[in-house]
JSON list of C-alpha atoms in Angstrom, two decimals:
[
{"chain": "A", "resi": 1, "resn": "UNK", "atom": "CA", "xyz": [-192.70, -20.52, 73.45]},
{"chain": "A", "resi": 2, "resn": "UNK", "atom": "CA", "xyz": [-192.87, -22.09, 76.70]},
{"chain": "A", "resi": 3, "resn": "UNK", "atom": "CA", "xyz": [-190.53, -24.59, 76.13]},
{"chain": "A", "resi": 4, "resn": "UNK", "atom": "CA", "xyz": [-187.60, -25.64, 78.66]},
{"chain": "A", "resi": 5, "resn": "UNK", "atom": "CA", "xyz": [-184.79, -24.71, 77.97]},
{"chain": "A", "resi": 6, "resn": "UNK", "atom": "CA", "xyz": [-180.67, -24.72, 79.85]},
{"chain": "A", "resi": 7, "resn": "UNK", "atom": "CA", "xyz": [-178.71, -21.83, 79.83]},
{"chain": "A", "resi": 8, "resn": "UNK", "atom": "CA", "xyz": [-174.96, -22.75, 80.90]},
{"chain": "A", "resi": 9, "resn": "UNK", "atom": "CA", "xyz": [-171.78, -20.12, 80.64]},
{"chain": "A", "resi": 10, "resn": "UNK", "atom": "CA", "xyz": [-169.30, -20.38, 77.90]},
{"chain": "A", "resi": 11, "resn": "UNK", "atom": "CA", "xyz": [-165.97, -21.34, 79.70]},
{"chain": "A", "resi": 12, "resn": "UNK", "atom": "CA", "xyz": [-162.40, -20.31, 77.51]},
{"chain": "A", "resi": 13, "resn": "UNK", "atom": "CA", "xyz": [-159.43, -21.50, 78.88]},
{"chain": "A", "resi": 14, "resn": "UNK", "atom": "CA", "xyz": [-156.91, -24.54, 78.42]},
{"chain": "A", "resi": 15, "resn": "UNK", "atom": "CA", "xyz": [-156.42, -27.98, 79.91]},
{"chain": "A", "resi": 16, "resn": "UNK", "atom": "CA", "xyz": [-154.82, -27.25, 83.43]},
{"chain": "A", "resi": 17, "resn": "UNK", "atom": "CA", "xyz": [-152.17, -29.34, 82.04]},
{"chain": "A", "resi": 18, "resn": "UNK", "atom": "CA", "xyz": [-151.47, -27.58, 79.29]},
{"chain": "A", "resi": 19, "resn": "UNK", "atom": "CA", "xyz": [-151.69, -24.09, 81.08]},
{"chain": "A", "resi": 20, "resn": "UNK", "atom": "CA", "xyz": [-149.20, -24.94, 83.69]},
{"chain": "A", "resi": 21, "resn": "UNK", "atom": "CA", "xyz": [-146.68, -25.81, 81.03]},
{"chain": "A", "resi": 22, "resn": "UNK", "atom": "CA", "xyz": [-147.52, -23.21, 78.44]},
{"chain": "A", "resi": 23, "resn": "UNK", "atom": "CA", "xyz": [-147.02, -20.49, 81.59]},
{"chain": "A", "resi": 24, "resn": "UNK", "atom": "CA", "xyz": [-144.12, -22.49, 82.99]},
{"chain": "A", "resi": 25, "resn": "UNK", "atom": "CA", "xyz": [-145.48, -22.31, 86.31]},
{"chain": "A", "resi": 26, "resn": "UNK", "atom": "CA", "xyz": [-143.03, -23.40, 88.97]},
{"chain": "A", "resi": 27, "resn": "UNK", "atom": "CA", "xyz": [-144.25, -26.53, 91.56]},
{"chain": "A", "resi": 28, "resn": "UNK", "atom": "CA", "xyz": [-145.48, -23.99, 94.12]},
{"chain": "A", "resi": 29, "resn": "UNK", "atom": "CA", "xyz": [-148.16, -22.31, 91.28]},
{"chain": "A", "resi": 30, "resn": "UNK", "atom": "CA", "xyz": [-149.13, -25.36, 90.25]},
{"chain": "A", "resi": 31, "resn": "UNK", "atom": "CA", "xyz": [-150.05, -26.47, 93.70]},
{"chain": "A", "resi": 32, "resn": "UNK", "atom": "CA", "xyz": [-151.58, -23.45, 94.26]},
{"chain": "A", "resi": 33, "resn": "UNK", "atom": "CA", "xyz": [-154.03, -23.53, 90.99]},
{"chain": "A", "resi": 34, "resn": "UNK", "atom": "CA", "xyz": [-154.46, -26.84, 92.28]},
{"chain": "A", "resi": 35, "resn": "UNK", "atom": "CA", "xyz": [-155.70, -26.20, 95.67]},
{"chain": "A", "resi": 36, "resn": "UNK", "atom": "CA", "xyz": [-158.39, -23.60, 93.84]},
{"chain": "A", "resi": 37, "resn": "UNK", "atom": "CA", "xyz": [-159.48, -26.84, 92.18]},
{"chain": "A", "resi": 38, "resn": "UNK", "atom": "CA", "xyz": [-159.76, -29.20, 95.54]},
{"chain": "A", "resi": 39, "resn": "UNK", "atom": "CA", "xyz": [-162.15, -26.33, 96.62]},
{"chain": "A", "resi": 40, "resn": "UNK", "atom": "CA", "xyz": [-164.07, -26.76, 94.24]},
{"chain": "A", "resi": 41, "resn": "UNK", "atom": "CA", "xyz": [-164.79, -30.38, 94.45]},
{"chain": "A", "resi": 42, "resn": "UNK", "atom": "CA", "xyz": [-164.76, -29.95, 97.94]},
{"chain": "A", "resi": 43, "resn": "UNK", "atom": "CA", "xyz": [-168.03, -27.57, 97.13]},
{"chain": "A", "resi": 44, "resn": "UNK", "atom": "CA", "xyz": [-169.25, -30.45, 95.30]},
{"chain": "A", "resi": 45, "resn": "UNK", "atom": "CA", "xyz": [-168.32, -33.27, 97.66]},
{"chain": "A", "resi": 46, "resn": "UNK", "atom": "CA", "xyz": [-170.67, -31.18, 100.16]},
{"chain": "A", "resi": 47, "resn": "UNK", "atom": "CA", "xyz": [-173.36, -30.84, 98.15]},
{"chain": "A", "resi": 48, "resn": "UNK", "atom": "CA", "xyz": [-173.62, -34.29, 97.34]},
{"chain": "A", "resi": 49, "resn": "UNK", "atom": "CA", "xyz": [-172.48, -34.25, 94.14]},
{"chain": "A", "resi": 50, "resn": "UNK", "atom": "CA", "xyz": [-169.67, -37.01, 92.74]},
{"chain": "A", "resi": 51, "resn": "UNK", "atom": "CA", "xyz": [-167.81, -35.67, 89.22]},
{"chain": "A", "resi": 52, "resn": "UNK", "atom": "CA", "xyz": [-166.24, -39.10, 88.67]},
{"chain": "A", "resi": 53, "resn": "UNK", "atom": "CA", "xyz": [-164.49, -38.02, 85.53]},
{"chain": "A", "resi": 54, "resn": "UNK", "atom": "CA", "xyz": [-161.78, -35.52, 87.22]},
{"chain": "A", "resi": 55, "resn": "UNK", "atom": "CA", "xyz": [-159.01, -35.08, 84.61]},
{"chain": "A", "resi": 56, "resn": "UNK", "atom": "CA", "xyz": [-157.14, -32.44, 82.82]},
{"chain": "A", "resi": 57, "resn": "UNK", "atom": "CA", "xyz": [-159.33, -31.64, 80.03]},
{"chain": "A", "resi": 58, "resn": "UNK", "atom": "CA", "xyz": [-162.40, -31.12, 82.42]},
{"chain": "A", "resi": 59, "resn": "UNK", "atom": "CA", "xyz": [-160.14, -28.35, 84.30]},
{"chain": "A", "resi": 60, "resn": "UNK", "atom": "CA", "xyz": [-160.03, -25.33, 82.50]},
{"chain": "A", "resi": 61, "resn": "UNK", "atom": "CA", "xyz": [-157.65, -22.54, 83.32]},
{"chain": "A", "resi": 62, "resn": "UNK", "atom": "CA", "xyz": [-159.27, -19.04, 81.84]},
{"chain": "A", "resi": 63, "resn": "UNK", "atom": "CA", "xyz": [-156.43, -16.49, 80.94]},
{"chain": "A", "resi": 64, "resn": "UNK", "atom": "CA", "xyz": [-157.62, -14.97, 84.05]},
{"chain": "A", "resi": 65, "resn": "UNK", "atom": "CA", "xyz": [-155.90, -17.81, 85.55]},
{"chain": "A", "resi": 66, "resn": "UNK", "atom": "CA", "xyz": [-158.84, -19.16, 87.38]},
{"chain": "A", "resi": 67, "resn": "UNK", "atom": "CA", "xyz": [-159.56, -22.89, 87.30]},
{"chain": "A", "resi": 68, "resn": "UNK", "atom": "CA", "xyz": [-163.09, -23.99, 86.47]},
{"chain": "A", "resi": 69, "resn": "UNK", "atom": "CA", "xyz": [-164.00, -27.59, 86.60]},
{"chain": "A", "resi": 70, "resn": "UNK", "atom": "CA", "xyz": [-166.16, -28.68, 83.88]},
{"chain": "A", "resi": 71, "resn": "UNK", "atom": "CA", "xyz": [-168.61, -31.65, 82.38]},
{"chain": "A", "resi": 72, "resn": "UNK", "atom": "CA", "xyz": [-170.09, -32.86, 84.98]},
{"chain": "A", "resi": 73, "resn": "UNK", "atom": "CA", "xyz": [-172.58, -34.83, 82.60]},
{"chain": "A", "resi": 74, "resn": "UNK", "atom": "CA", "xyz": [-171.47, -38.17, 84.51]},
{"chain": "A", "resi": 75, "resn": "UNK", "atom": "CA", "xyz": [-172.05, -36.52, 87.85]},
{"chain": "A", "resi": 76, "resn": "UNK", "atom": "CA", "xyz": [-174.06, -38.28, 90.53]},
{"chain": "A", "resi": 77, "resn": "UNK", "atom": "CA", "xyz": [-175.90, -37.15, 93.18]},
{"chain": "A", "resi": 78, "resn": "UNK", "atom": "CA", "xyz": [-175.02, -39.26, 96.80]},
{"chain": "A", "resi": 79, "resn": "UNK", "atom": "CA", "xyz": [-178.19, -40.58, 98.44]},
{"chain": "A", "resi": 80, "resn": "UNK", "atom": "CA", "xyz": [-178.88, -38.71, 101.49]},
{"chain": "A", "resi": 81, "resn": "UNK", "atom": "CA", "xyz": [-177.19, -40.35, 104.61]},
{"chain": "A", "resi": 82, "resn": "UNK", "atom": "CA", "xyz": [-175.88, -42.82, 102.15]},
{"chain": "A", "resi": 83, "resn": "UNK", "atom": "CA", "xyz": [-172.50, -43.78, 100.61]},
{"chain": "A", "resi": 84, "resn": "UNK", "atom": "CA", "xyz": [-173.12, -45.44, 98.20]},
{"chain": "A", "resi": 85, "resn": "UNK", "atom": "CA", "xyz": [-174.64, -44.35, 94.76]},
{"chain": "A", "resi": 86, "resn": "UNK", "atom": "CA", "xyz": [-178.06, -45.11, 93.25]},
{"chain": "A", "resi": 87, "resn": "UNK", "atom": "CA", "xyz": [-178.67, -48.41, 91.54]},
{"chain": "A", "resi": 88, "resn": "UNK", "atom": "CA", "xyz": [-179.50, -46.51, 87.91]},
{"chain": "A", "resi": 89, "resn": "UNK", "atom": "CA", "xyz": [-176.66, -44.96, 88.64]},
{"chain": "A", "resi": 90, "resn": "UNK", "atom": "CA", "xyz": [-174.67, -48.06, 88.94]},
{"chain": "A", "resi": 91, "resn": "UNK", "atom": "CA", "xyz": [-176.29, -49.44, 85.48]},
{"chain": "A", "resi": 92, "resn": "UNK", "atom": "CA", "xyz": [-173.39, -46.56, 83.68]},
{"chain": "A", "resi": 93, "resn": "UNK", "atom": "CA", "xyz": [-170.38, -47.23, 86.23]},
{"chain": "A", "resi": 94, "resn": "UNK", "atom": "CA", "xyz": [-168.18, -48.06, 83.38]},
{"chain": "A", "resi": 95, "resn": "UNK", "atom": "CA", "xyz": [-168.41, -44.55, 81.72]},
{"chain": "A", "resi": 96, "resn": "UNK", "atom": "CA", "xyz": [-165.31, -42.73, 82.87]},
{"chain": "A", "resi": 97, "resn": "UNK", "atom": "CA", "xyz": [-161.78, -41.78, 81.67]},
{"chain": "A", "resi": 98, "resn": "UNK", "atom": "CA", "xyz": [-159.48, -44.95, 82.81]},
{"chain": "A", "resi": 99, "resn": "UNK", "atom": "CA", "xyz": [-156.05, -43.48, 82.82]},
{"chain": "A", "resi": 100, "resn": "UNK", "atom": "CA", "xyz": [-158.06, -41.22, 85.90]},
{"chain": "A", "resi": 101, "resn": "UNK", "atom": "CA", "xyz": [-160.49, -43.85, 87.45]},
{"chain": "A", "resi": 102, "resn": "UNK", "atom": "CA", "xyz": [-160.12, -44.92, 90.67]},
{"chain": "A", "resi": 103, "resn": "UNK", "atom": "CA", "xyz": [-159.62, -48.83, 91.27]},
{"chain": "A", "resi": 104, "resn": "UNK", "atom": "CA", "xyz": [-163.61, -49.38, 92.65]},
{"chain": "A", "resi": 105, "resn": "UNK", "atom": "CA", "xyz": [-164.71, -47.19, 89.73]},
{"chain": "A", "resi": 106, "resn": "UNK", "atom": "CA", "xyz": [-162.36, -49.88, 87.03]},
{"chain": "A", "resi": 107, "resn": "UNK", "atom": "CA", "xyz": [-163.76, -52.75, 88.84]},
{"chain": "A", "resi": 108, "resn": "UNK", "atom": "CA", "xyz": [-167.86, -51.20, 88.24]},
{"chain": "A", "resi": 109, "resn": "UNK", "atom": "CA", "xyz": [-168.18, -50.58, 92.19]},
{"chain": "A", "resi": 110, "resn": "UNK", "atom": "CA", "xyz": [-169.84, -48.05, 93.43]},
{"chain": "A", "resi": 111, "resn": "UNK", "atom": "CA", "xyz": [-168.44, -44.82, 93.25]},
{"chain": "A", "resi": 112, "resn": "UNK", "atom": "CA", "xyz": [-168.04, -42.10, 96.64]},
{"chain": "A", "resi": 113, "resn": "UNK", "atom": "CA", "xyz": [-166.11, -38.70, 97.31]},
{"chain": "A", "resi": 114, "resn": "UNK", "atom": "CA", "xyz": [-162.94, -40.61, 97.53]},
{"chain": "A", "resi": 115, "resn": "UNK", "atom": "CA", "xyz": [-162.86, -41.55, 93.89]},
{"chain": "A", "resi": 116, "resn": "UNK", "atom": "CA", "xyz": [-163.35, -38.48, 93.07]},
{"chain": "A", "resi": 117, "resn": "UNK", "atom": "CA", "xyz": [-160.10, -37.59, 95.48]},
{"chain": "A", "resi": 118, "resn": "UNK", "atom": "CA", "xyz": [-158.12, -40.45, 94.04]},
{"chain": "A", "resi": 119, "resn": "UNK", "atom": "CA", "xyz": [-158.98, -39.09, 90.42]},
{"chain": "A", "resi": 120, "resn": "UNK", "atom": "CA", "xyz": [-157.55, -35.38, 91.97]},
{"chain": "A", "resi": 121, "resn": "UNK", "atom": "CA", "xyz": [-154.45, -37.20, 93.05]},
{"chain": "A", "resi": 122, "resn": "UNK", "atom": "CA", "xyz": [-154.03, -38.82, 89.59]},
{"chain": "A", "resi": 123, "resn": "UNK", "atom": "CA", "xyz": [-154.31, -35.34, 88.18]},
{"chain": "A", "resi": 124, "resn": "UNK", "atom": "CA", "xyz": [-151.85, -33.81, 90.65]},
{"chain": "A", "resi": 125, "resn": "UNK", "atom": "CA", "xyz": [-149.47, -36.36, 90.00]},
{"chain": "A", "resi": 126, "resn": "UNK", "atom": "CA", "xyz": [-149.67, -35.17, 86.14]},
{"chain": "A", "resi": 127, "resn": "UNK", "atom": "CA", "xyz": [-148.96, -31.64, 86.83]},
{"chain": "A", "resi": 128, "resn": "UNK", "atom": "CA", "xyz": [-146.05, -32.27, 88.51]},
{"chain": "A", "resi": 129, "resn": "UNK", "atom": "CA", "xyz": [-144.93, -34.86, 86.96]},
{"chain": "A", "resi": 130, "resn": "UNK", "atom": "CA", "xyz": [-145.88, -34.53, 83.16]},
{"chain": "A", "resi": 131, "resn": "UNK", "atom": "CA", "xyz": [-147.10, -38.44, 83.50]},
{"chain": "A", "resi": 132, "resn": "UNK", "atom": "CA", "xyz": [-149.58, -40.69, 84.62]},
{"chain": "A", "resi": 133, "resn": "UNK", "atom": "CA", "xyz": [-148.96, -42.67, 87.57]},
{"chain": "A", "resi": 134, "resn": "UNK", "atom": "CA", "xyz": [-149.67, -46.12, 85.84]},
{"chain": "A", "resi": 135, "resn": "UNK", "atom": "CA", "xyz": [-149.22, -47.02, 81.89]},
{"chain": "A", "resi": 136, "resn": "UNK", "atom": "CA", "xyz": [-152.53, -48.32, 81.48]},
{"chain": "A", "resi": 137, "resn": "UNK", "atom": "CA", "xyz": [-152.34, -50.22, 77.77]},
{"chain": "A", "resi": 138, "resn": "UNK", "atom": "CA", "xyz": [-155.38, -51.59, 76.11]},
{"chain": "A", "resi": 139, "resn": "UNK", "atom": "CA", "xyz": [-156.42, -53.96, 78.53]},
{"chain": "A", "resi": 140, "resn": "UNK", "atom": "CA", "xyz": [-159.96, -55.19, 79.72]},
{"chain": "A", "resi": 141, "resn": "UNK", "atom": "CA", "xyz": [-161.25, -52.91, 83.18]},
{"chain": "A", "resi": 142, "resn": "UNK", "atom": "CA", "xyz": [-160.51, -55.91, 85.15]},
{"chain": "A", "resi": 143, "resn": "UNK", "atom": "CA", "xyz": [-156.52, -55.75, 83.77]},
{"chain": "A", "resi": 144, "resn": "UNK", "atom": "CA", "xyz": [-157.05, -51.71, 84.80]},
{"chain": "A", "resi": 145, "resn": "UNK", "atom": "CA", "xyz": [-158.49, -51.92, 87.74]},
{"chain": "A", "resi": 146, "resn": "UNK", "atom": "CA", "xyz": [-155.53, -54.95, 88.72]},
{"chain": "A", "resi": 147, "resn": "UNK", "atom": "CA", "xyz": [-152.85, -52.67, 87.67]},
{"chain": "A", "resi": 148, "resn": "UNK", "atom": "CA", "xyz": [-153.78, -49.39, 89.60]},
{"chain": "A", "resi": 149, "resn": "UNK", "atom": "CA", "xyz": [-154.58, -51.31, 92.96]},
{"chain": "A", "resi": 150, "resn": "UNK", "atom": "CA", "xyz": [-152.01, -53.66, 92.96]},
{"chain": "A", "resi": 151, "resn": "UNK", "atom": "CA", "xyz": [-148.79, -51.46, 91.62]},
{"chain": "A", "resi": 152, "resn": "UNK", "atom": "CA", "xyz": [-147.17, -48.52, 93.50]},
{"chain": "A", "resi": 153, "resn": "UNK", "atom": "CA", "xyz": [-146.59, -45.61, 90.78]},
{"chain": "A", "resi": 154, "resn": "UNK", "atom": "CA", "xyz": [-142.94, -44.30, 91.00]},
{"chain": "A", "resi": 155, "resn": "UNK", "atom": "CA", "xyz": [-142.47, -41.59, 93.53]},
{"chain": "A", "resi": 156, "resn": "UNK", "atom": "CA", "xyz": [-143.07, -38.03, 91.79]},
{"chain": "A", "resi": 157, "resn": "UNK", "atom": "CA", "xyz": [-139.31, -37.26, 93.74]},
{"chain": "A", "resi": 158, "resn": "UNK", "atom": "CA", "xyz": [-137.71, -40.04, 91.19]},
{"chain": "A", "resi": 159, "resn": "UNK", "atom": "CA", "xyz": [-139.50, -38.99, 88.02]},
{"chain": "A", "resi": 160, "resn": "UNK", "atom": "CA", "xyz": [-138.55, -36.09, 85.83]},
{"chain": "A", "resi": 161, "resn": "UNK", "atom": "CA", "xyz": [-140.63, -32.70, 87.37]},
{"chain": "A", "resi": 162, "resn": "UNK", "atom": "CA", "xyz": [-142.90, -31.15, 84.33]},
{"chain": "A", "resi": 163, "resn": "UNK", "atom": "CA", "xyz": [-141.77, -27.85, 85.41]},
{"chain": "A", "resi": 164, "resn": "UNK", "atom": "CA", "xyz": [-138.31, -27.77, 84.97]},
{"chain": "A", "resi": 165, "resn": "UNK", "atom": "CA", "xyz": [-137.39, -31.02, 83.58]},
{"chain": "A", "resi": 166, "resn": "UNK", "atom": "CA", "xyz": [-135.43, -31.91, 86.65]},
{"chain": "A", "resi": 167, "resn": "UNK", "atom": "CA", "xyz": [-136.44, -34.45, 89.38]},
{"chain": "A", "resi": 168, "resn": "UNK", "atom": "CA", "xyz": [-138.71, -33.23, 91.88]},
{"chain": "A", "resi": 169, "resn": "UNK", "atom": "CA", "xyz": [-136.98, -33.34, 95.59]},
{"chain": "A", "resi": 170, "resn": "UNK", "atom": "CA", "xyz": [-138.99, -34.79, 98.81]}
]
């Protein structure tokens, strides 16, 4: 009818968590499947585009075993030549996933690449660990953003590894 319309493919899979541990996969696959998903926010990152919500459930693994990253409804595009995002894109800062923000995205600063790479290294520390680097309780985004910036996480070599239920080594 002449009407606009969006046509987007169907993904199936599982949370990357989720796949990892249902397949058992051993610390070297799961750095592997994640390296296939740094690529792809690398391809992002160079087109300008910022996911700022990287987190499990927006990683799905297909029982191909490909990774696709997903919902990128809070995306932003970067300004060309410019760091730092849009001002209507600053007005929904808050919307994000907290246990995955980075500490300028908690504190409503803009938001570059490198959240998006601290969010990946959040995730990474979950799939090797089984945890989240910081126990982020109901507490205001000022308390959040306070906790991840000023607390070292344990080392993923002293905390229990997902895959095996042993500690990781290095």
């Amino acid at each position: 009818d002449g009407l606009p319309y969006f046509v987007m493919e169907y993904v199936e899979g599982v949370p990357i968590d989720e796949y990892c541990n249902r397949e058992a996969l051993d610390v070297t696959q799961r750095l592997e499947l994640f390296r296939q998903v740094c690529a792809a926010v690398s391809y992002a990152h160079r087109h300008a585009v910022i996911h700022r919500d990287l987190k499990p459930s927006n990683i799905l693994v297909g029982a191909d075993g490909v990774p696709k990253l997903l919902d990128f409804g809070i995306a932003r595009l970067l300004q060309a030549g410019d760091a730092i995002e849009s001002p209507a894109t600053m007005l929904e800062q808050r919307v994000m996933t907290p246990e995955y923000a980075s500490p300028e995205h908690l504190r409503g600063e803009p938001v570059t690449t490198a959240s998006d790479v601290y969010s990946l290294g959040v995730v990474l520390y979950r799939l090797l660990t089984g945890q989240l680097p910081h126990r982020l309780k109901a507490q205001s985004a000022e308390d959040m953003a306070r906790t991840v910036g000023q607390t070292e996480p344990q080392r993923p070599s002293v905390v229990t590894d997902a895959t095996n239920g042993r500690r990781l080594r290095g």
